[in-house]
Amino acid sequence: MPRFSVIVPCYKVQGFLRECLDSVLEQCFHDIELIAVNDCSPDGCAAILDEYAARDPRVKVLHLPENVGLGRARNAGLPKATGDFLFFLDSDDTLTPGALRAIADRLDEAGDPDVLVFDYARTYWWGGTRRNVLAHVLAEAGDGTFTAADHPEILDLLMVVWNKVYRRDFVEENGFRFPPGYYEDTPWTFPVLLSAGRIAALDRICLNYRQRRQGNILSTTSRKHFDVHAQYERVFAFVDSRAELWKWRPYLHRKMGEHCLDILAKPDRLPPGDKAEFFRRTAELFRRHKPEDALVDGEVALLEGPYAVYRARRQAGRVGRELGRRGLQARDAVGGRLGRGWSGLHGLRPLDPELAVYSAFSHRGVLGDPAAVYRKAREIAPHIRGVWVVRDREQAEQLPPGVEHVLLGSAAYHRLTARATFFVNNVNWPGGLVKRPGSVHIHTHQGTPVKYMGADLLDKPGARYGFDVPQMLRRADRWDYSLVANRHSELAWERAYPCHFTSARTGSPRNDALVDPPQDAGCQFRFRYGIPEDHRVVLYAPTRRDYLRGGHVERVDLARFAADLGAGHTLVVRLHPALVTGPARGLGLAELHRRGVLVDATDEPHVEEVMLASDVLVTDYSALMFDYANLDRPIVVHADDWAAYTASRGAYLDVTAEAPGHVSCSQRELAWLFASGSWRDEESARLRAAFRERFCEFDDGRAAERVVRTLMLGESMPRPSSPAAEVPSPVTGRDALTSS
């Protein structure tokens, strides 16, 4: 008996079918059967299914003599299923790599619940990907099992069948089946979730929900959308047949009204001439099933009035939104004039020589090199007032106590930037900021460059997608100083930004914490995440890719890597900042963190603390390796797609030939490096020494002081010395580099 029966109904999907089937059959979890139901498809689906069945015994094909529709095709596959759990997969969607293994592990952990709900991502025909906006509902569900009454938010998720797996015995005991017509998932999902005694959640993207450019059934303009009324009649009938479910009537009554009004509001669903009839039928259904204690307010209250009132309210809403849009445009225009006005108004007033403005990572808070300069300025030049620019009020609330700030684009921001003498940033300031004569712009960058930047992107059209290179260079024209940690950076920045700035060989201010850390550096991080004191911490920090829209490519199977490291090790993962809000964390990272397989440190605001808490860095082409080299701890470069990376983005150096340690080109090689102890052998120490000598050239622990004294106070300081001695790692101390 297999663990999963994956039922795939097929109709007019020959262009997507192979990708769907491959996504199931190529999973690392093999204990499955795939039941493909050919719903009398007129295209090549039948031949494709027979081909797959001939070469893989796990595939069973059922050819229906006539087209019965999606719901009934699923029903036809049910008697053939022998697995512990049922998985209904639409034939134009795909499973994500490792999905079945993650689902199986979660089922084992939860003790085979009736239903397991997992996450998904919408994948668009033009290449974009967007995670389910209600993913937090799954994260908040916790580790155990629950009922819909315990966690009613689970009913707010998309009412579809394919984001869940179902215990087959539970389905059979309750006689759940799909009805004919559109919206067939509604009278399946509500009864299933309301009846389930044990539901579990998996906060992991297990399915890619394809958003077709055309051909989506529910986006077809047709009277078939009237089927939704009959589907909700089935839901109400089910609830009415079970007294223990009567309490759900008010919720379902409101949900039905909202769902039907949503269909009515969609421009591509109903023929224009049928909308009034659809509204009337919805209103009749709404009145017929209205419980005595129903709360009718908001938009659903329109169902208690005539269609004319509904239309008038919709039209007024459209007019209001259009006026709001135009108001925002006018506000932005006024804001631009206001900014120019402040510059003009204060143009005759002298700059304030004791005012400095700071920003980091597009106004996200007190971070990176600007933060290090800010803290040092408060220490040795307290007369210089430091003010941070943050992007919104939410970001402002997260600032440390006592940090003075202004909101980007506000009147206070324009007043401040019109008078400030010093501007410190690691990202370009907005284009509307006018540089006044006498002001000093200090650009810190975000580390030593590996990939092409600035003007070098002009020959890399894919990598500069979304970048206006000429505008970028115009903003860089405001720089007075460009901070560098080595001569490689100096050459790269001067080539990438052919502007009139001076390269300042100060070192990277944020790396002062790595060169001269406090004695207990990294201990707080380990304590927060419950990492045992005797564990060796392996930090994995991948960068983003430009050859794939969205930037995220899973180059390492994290669960497997954590297992390969074995006992006494903790794997810590930190994604590139550009991947934080995308689907990358939902593709298993969040779930592995929850299960304690690894630690997700992506949200840690200070990467220096994460580095100090680790004993070894595994990265691909992240600039983090140059910072980490200051610790003189082992580094492993995982470069299995170097050719693709450099072809799409370009690189200033070959990190595989000038690596700070051993290089792996496959996960097997990566595992071997750690199993054999080669990751910290004499050769790795030799490679790291050469790398440090070249790329940590100006990092001597006094970079922030050098910036404040020489560039802000006009004093002199000694030139940076050679790289500092190694910083003892948390576990192995000064013996970290000895051969294993």
XYZ file of N, CA and C in Angstrom, residues 357-559:
609
model
N 23.277 62.906 7.805
C 22.095 62.102 7.476
C 22.564 60.712 7.068
N 21.891 59.692 7.611
C 22.284 58.303 7.359
C 21.115 57.510 6.763
N 21.460 56.522 5.953
C 20.471 55.581 5.457
C 21.195 54.292 5.076
N 20.456 53.167 5.123
C 21.051 51.875 4.769
C 20.003 50.972 4.150
N 20.410 50.243 3.137
C 19.554 49.234 2.508
C 18.180 49.795 2.159
N 18.191 50.906 1.413
C 16.935 51.541 0.977
C 16.057 51.922 2.156
N 16.688 52.537 3.165
C 15.988 53.156 4.296
C 15.325 52.137 5.211
N 16.024 51.035 5.497
C 15.453 49.966 6.324
C 15.938 49.989 7.762
N 16.697 51.004 8.166
C 17.067 51.082 9.576
C 18.549 51.238 9.801
N 18.951 51.107 11.069
C 20.337 51.312 11.490
C 21.105 50.019 11.229
N 21.681 49.915 10.034
C 22.281 48.669 9.582
C 23.571 48.924 8.810
N 24.368 47.866 8.680
C 25.516 47.861 7.789
C 26.588 48.890 8.100
N 27.316 49.278 7.054
C 28.406 50.249 7.198
C 27.941 51.596 7.732
N 26.819 52.149 7.224
C 26.373 53.436 7.783
C 26.134 53.366 9.286
N 25.609 52.235 9.784
C 25.384 52.100 11.224
C 26.696 52.135 11.994
N 27.727 51.473 11.452
C 29.025 51.473 12.119
C 29.609 52.882 12.169
N 29.463 53.650 11.087
C 29.958 55.032 11.059
C 29.165 55.885 12.046
N 27.842 55.704 12.065
C 26.969 56.460 12.969
C 27.368 56.241 14.428
N 27.569 54.973 14.804
C 27.926 54.680 16.195
C 29.293 55.267 16.556
N 30.228 55.189 15.634
C 31.557 55.740 15.924
C 31.499 57.266 16.003
N 30.677 57.893 15.165
C 30.548 59.350 15.213
C 29.948 59.795 16.547
N 28.988 59.056 17.063
C 28.409 59.406 18.360
C 29.442 59.273 19.478
N 30.398 58.387 19.269
C 31.420 58.155 20.295
C 32.511 59.213 20.275
N 33.039 59.513 19.080
C 34.207 60.403 19.022
C 33.876 61.795 18.469
N 32.670 61.987 17.944
C 32.267 63.306 17.457
C 30.811 63.555 17.846
N 30.505 63.560 19.138
C 29.115 63.676 19.590
C 28.459 64.993 19.195
N 29.252 65.986 18.801
C 28.670 67.258 18.391
C 28.002 67.161 17.016
N 28.325 66.102 16.259
C 27.686 65.914 14.956
C 26.354 65.196 15.168
N 25.298 65.884 14.858
C 23.954 65.323 15.014
C 23.689 64.325 13.882
N 23.359 63.099 14.249
C 23.089 62.068 13.250
C 21.609 61.744 13.177
N 21.025 61.828 11.988
C 19.602 61.565 11.775
C 19.458 60.505 10.686
N 18.590 59.515 10.958
C 18.384 58.427 10.006
C 17.134 58.667 9.168
N 17.219 58.291 7.905
C 16.062 58.323 7.016
C 15.496 56.912 6.942
N 14.209 56.756 7.273
C 13.554 55.450 7.201
C 12.362 55.559 6.255
N 11.958 54.426 5.694
C 10.988 54.467 4.603
C 9.543 54.650 5.053
N 9.193 54.202 6.280
C 7.806 54.327 6.724
C 7.746 54.257 8.249
N 6.549 54.442 8.780
C 6.365 54.450 10.234
C 6.634 53.086 10.849
N 6.277 52.040 10.127
C 6.537 50.691 10.639
C 8.036 50.475 10.846
N 8.839 50.944 9.887
C 10.279 50.817 10.029
C 10.789 51.697 11.173
N 10.184 52.854 11.338
C 10.603 53.765 12.400
C 10.382 53.148 13.778
N 9.305 52.389 13.925
C 9.011 51.767 15.218
C 10.038 50.710 15.601
N 10.790 50.209 14.641
C 11.775 49.171 14.909
C 13.171 49.726 15.193
N 13.323 51.049 15.147
C 14.626 51.651 15.408
C 15.004 51.493 16.876
N 16.287 51.416 17.163
C 16.719 51.361 18.566
C 16.291 52.624 19.309
N 16.116 52.538 20.618
C 15.715 53.716 21.402
C 16.721 54.851 21.239
N 16.203 56.061 21.160
C 17.064 57.234 21.121
C 17.601 57.597 19.757
N 17.208 56.889 18.706
C 17.701 57.195 17.361
C 16.786 58.230 16.712
N 17.347 59.376 16.382
C 16.571 60.416 15.722
C 16.365 60.031 14.263
N 15.152 60.297 13.735
C 14.866 59.855 12.374
C 13.839 60.768 11.723
N 13.756 60.658 10.396
C 12.703 61.298 9.611
C 12.200 60.279 8.605
N 10.960 60.447 8.150
C 10.382 59.554 7.150
C 10.737 60.041 5.756
N 11.095 59.118 4.895
C 11.446 59.447 3.520
C 10.312 60.214 2.844
N 10.663 61.323 2.208
C 9.680 62.105 1.463
C 8.871 63.086 2.280
N 9.022 63.055 3.605
C 8.253 63.976 4.449
C 8.836 65.384 4.377
N 8.084 66.349 4.900
C 8.585 67.726 4.938
C 9.853 67.804 5.787
N 9.881 67.055 6.891
C 11.072 67.047 7.739
C 12.277 66.488 6.984
N 12.041 65.492 6.152
C 13.127 64.918 5.338
C 13.697 65.974 4.397
N 12.818 66.718 3.737
C 13.296 67.734 2.792
C 14.028 68.859 3.517
N 13.535 69.266 4.689
C 14.243 70.300 5.448
C 15.627 69.809 5.863
N 15.678 68.570 6.307
C 16.935 68.007 6.799
C 17.968 67.887 5.686
N 17.559 67.306 4.564
C 18.519 67.076 3.482
C 18.938 68.369 2.791
N 18.154 69.434 2.967
C 18.556 70.730 2.402
C 19.664 71.386 3.215
N 19.822 71.004 4.497
C 20.795 71.657 5.374
C 21.977 70.780 5.748
N 21.857 69.446 5.593
C 22.901 68.539 6.087
C 24.201 68.703 5.307
N 25.300 68.509 6.013
C 26.619 68.520 5.375
C 27.040 67.110 4.975
N 26.782 66.125 5.836
C 27.270 64.768 5.590
C 26.105 63.830 5.246
N 26.316 63.031 4.208
C 25.348 62.029 3.771
C 26.076 60.684 3.687
N 25.609 59.719 4.483
C 26.252 58.407 4.533
C 25.212 57.353 4.157
N 25.494 56.559 3.120
C 24.511 55.600 2.622
C 25.242 54.437 1.961
N 24.619 53.244 1.954
C 25.191 52.135 1.193
C 24.364 51.830 -0.049
N 23.322 52.626 -0.273
C 22.510 52.570 -1.488
C 22.349 54.012 -1.955
N 22.178 54.221 -3.251
C 22.041 55.587 -3.749
C 20.846 56.300 -3.131
N 21.006 57.597 -2.879
C 19.903 58.417 -2.405
C 18.886 58.609 -3.524
N 17.620 58.924 -3.199
C 16.609 59.143 -4.242
C 17.051 60.204 -5.239
N 16.557 60.066 -6.465
C 16.981 60.976 -7.528
C 16.638 62.422 -7.268
N 15.562 62.682 -6.479
C 15.158 64.058 -6.227
C 16.040 64.806 -5.245
N 16.965 64.101 -4.565
C 17.824 64.779 -3.600
C 18.929 65.536 -4.351
N 18.948 66.847 -4.153
C 19.917 67.696 -4.847
C 21.160 67.874 -3.978
N 22.323 67.602 -4.543
C 23.580 67.771 -3.803
C 23.990 69.238 -3.829
N 24.119 69.817 -2.639
C 24.536 71.215 -2.535
C 26.056 71.314 -2.483
N 26.620 72.347 -3.040
C 28.071 72.545 -2.917
C 28.481 72.599 -1.454
N 29.513 71.889 -1.116
C 29.992 71.856 0.259
C 29.518 70.648 1.028
N 28.468 69.964 0.555
C 28.015 68.744 1.232
C 28.969 67.605 0.890
N 29.041 66.624 1.766
C 29.973 65.501 1.615
C 29.164 64.203 1.577
N 29.170 63.550 0.432
C 28.449 62.289 0.267
C 29.439 61.134 0.369
N 29.204 60.277 1.351
C 30.073 59.123 1.596
C 29.297 57.865 1.238
N 29.745 57.162 0.207
C 29.071 55.940 -0.216
C 29.869 54.740 0.280
N 29.208 53.890 1.060
C 29.936 52.789 1.701
C 29.883 51.492 0.906
N 28.949 51.400 -0.065
C 28.694 50.144 -0.796
C 28.186 49.069 0.174
N 28.081 47.846 -0.328
C 27.586 46.735 0.488
C 28.558 45.564 0.458
N 29.828 45.866 0.373
C 30.821 44.803 0.397
C 31.680 44.795 -0.845
N 32.573 43.823 -0.909
C 33.475 43.662 -2.051
C 32.710 43.046 -3.218
N 32.809 43.629 -4.418
C 32.002 43.132 -5.539
C 32.567 41.864 -6.179
N 31.684 40.896 -6.390
C 31.989 39.720 -7.212
C 31.339 39.904 -8.571
N 30.039 40.169 -8.571
C 29.285 40.289 -9.815
C 29.370 41.709 -10.374
N 29.099 41.835 -11.655
C 29.118 43.129 -12.321
C 28.112 44.078 -11.692
N 28.478 45.347 -11.662
C 27.636 46.394 -11.109
C 27.655 47.592 -12.055
N 26.726 48.538 -11.822
C 26.739 49.817 -12.517
C 26.833 49.716 -14.027
N 27.773 50.477 -14.598
C 27.919 50.546 -16.051
C 28.296 49.212 -16.666
N 28.902 48.325 -15.898
C 29.270 47.017 -16.441
C 28.046 46.176 -16.788
N 26.875 46.554 -16.277
C 25.655 45.810 -16.578
C 25.104 46.129 -17.961
N 25.636 47.140 -18.617
C 25.119 47.513 -19.931
C 25.260 46.386 -20.940
N 26.235 45.513 -20.757
C 26.414 44.368 -21.647
C 25.732 43.111 -21.114
N 24.965 43.253 -20.035
C 24.261 42.114 -19.437
C 22.774 42.463 -19.336
N 22.053 42.395 -20.458
C 20.653 42.858 -20.453
C 19.760 42.117 -19.473
N 20.013 40.827 -19.244
C 19.188 40.084 -18.294
C 19.408 40.554 -16.881
N 20.670 40.808 -16.528
C 20.999 41.194 -15.161
C 20.526 42.601 -14.833
N 20.423 43.445 -15.829
C 20.018 44.820 -15.525
C 18.511 45.011 -15.679
N 17.769 43.895 -15.735
C 16.312 43.991 -15.803
C 15.813 44.795 -14.604
N 15.088 45.848 -14.869
C 14.563 46.686 -13.801
C 15.522 47.775 -13.345
N 16.740 47.792 -13.890
C 17.725 48.802 -13.507
C 17.849 49.846 -14.619
N 17.809 51.095 -14.230
C 18.061 52.198 -15.155
C 19.513 52.623 -14.933
N 20.422 52.060 -15.743
C 21.847 52.302 -15.512
C 22.203 53.781 -15.633
N 21.750 54.498 -16.664
C 22.086 55.941 -16.719
C 21.619 56.704 -15.481
N 20.418 56.394 -14.997
C 19.931 57.057 -13.785
C 20.800 56.684 -12.582
N 21.220 55.422 -12.522
C 22.086 54.970 -11.434
C 23.387 55.769 -11.422
N 23.934 56.020 -12.599
C 25.194 56.759 -12.675
C 24.991 58.235 -12.338
N 23.843 58.785 -12.727
C 23.576 60.187 -12.365
C 23.509 60.341 -10.846
N 22.944 59.351 -10.164
C 22.898 59.413 -8.703
C 24.286 59.243 -8.105
N 25.098 58.397 -8.733
C 26.458 58.197 -8.242
C 27.334 59.427 -8.468
N 26.922 60.317 -9.352
C 27.676 61.557 -9.566
C 27.723 62.412 -8.301
N 26.843 62.150 -7.341
C 26.821 62.933 -6.103
C 27.861 62.451 -5.093
N 28.443 61.255 -5.327
C 29.402 60.727 -4.367
C 30.649 61.612 -4.295
N 31.122 61.836 -3.082
C 32.445 62.440 -2.885
C 33.475 61.364 -2.574
N 33.064 60.377 -1.773
C 33.985 59.315 -1.369
C 33.326 57.948 -1.557
N 34.108 57.037 -2.052
C 33.693 55.643 -2.190
C 34.603 54.809 -1.298
N 34.033 54.179 -0.270
C 34.841 53.417 0.683
C 35.234 52.068 0.086
N 36.479 51.668 0.292
C 36.947 50.380 -0.223
C 37.723 49.642 0.864
N 37.619 48.292 0.809
C 38.333 47.447 1.761
C 39.567 46.813 1.141
N 39.740 47.005 -0.170
C 40.872 46.412 -0.869
C 41.014 47.075 -2.236
N 42.148 46.849 -2.861
C 42.384 47.471 -4.161
C 41.528 46.865 -5.267
N 41.133 45.620 -5.102
C 40.208 45.024 -6.056
C 38.913 45.835 -6.108
N 38.358 46.171 -4.953
C 37.128 46.969 -4.902
C 37.347 48.346 -5.518
N 38.480 48.913 -5.235
C 38.780 50.244 -5.769
C 38.707 50.238 -7.288
N 39.329 49.250 -7.903
C 39.317 49.161 -9.364
C 37.921 48.853 -9.888
N 37.226 47.946 -9.218
C 35.896 47.551 -9.682
C 34.914 48.709 -9.609
N 34.899 49.431 -8.480
C 33.949 50.533 -8.342
C 34.263 51.668 -9.318
N 35.531 51.950 -9.538
C 35.878 53.032 -10.463
C 35.529 52.665 -11.901
N 35.544 51.361 -12.196
C 35.128 50.911 -13.529
C 33.612 50.892 -13.644
N 32.929 50.418 -12.611
C 31.474 50.288 -12.657
C 30.772 51.640 -12.577
N 31.377 52.604 -11.869
C 30.781 53.923 -11.690
C 31.770 54.995 -12.154
N 31.817 55.254 -13.446
C 32.750 56.263 -13.968
C 32.269 57.673 -13.616
N 32.448 58.025 -12.347
C 31.959 59.299 -11.821
C 33.119 60.013 -11.112
N 32.849 61.213 -10.611
C 33.909 62.033 -10.023
C 33.948 61.881 -8.510
N 34.369 60.729 -8.020
C 34.517 60.519 -6.585
C 35.952 60.107 -6.286
N 36.290 60.142 -5.007
C 37.607 59.717 -4.549
C 37.462 58.393 -3.813
N 38.272 57.416 -4.163
C 38.264 56.141 -3.438
C 38.982 56.324 -2.107
N 38.292 55.987 -1.038
C 38.857 56.138 0.305
C 39.232 54.759 0.840
N 40.524 54.522 1.041
C 41.006 53.221 1.514
C 40.863 53.137 3.038
N 39.631 53.060 3.452
C 39.339 53.069 4.884
C 39.159 51.671 5.462
N 38.777 50.710 4.621
C 38.270 49.435 5.101
C 36.757 49.522 5.205
N 36.100 48.393 5.484
C 34.644 48.368 5.620
C 34.271 48.574 7.082
N 33.585 49.665 7.404
C 33.254 49.945 8.817
C 32.520 48.810 9.529
N 31.602 48.142 8.835
C 30.845 47.078 9.508
C 31.735 45.905 9.890
N 32.892 45.771 9.219
C 33.790 44.654 9.520
C 34.661 44.898 10.740
N 34.600 46.111 11.302
C 35.332 46.359 12.553
C 34.891 45.361 13.621
N 33.600 45.015 13.605
C 33.070 44.076 14.602
C 33.627 42.680 14.405
N 34.104 42.363 13.204
C 34.683 41.050 12.928
C 36.169 41.007 13.251
N 36.822 42.128 13.017
C 38.262 42.181 13.261
C 38.569 42.268 14.748
N 37.755 43.013 15.468
C 38.005 43.209 16.897
C 36.710 43.002 17.674
N 36.197 41.775 17.739
C 34.900 41.529 18.379
C 35.021 41.428 19.890
N 33.914 41.616 20.606
C 33.929 41.388 22.057
C 34.149 39.911 22.351
N 34.527 39.602 23.571
C 34.907 38.242 23.926
C 33.765 37.246 23.758
N 32.530 37.669 24.032
C 31.389 36.752 23.942
C 30.645 36.890 22.623
N 31.339 37.367 21.581
C 30.699 37.589 20.288
C 30.042 36.315 19.776
N 28.813 36.432 19.335
C 28.086 35.295 18.782
C 27.334 34.480 19.805
N 27.647 34.632 21.073
C 27.005 33.810 22.109
C 25.515 34.114 22.236
N 25.147 35.388 22.102
C 23.746 35.757 22.218
C 22.916 35.135 21.104
N 23.494 35.102 19.907
C 22.797 34.477 18.791
C 22.556 32.996 19.076
N 23.581 32.308 19.531
C 23.439 30.887 19.844
C 22.397 30.666 20.944
N 22.407 31.546 21.913
C 21.459 31.412 23.020
C 20.022 31.605 22.534
N 19.794 32.619 21.692
C 18.442 32.904 21.210
C 17.853 31.721 20.460
N 18.668 31.011 19.731
C 18.180 29.912 18.903
C 18.408 28.541 19.540
N 18.849 28.536 20.770
C 18.995 27.274 21.478
C 20.049 26.357 20.900
N 21.112 26.918 20.359
C 22.191 26.112 19.783
C 23.131 25.673 20.909
N 23.328 24.382 21.079
C 24.216 23.909 22.157
C 25.617 24.509 22.043
N 26.230 24.743 23.187
C 27.543 25.389 23.208
C 28.605 24.574 22.486
N 28.460 23.246 22.503
C 29.496 22.407 21.901
C 29.226 22.090 20.438
N 28.171 22.670 19.857
C 27.880 22.402 18.453
C 28.763 23.240 17.535
N 29.149 22.650 16.436
C 29.823 23.403 15.379
C 28.737 23.998 14.490
N 28.770 25.298 14.288
C 27.753 25.991 13.506
C 28.259 26.196 12.085
N 27.511 25.667 11.135
C 27.823 25.821 9.718
C 26.855 26.848 9.144
N 27.376 27.969 8.698
C 26.558 29.038 8.134
C 26.497 28.883 6.618
N 25.290 28.743 6.090
C 25.091 28.657 4.638
C 24.429 29.943 4.172
N 25.103 30.690 3.285
C 24.619 32.001 2.846
C 24.672 32.082 1.323
N 23.613 31.666 0.649
C 23.584 31.737 -0.818
C 23.197 33.126 -1.306
N 23.597 33.461 -2.513
C 23.219 34.731 -3.112
C 22.086 34.506 -4.102
N 21.581 35.591 -4.676
C 20.495 35.474 -5.654
C 21.082 35.236 -7.047
N 20.225 34.727 -7.950
C 20.629 34.475 -9.330
C 19.876 35.424 -10.251
N 20.568 35.860 -11.312
C 19.925 36.727 -12.288
C 19.390 35.963 -13.485
N 19.733 34.687 -13.584
C 19.259 33.933 -14.738
C 17.884 33.325 -14.511
N 17.269 33.586 -13.359
C 15.923 33.102 -13.081
C 15.120 34.236 -12.469
N 13.951 34.488 -13.020
C 13.096 35.550 -12.480
C 12.775 35.246 -11.022
N 12.926 36.225 -10.188
C 12.728 36.024 -8.758
C 14.034 35.833 -8.020
N 15.059 35.317 -8.707
C 16.398 35.244 -8.137
C 16.704 34.039 -7.289
N 15.683 33.208 -6.956
C 15.937 32.097 -6.044
C 16.106 30.789 -6.801
N 17.226 30.116 -6.548
C 17.483 28.791 -7.104
C 17.964 27.911 -5.957
N 17.300 26.783 -5.735
C 17.716 25.879 -4.664
C 18.888 25.039 -5.150
N 20.097 25.444 -4.777
C 21.288 24.721 -5.214
C 21.662 23.614 -4.239
N 21.139 23.685 -3.019
C 21.483 22.703 -1.992
C 20.202 22.193 -1.347
N 20.090 20.878 -1.204
C 18.996 20.274 -0.451
C 19.329 20.453 1.029
N 18.666 21.421 1.668
C 19.039 21.819 3.020
C 18.831 20.705 4.039
N 17.724 19.971 3.926
C 17.474 18.880 4.873
C 18.554 17.806 4.747
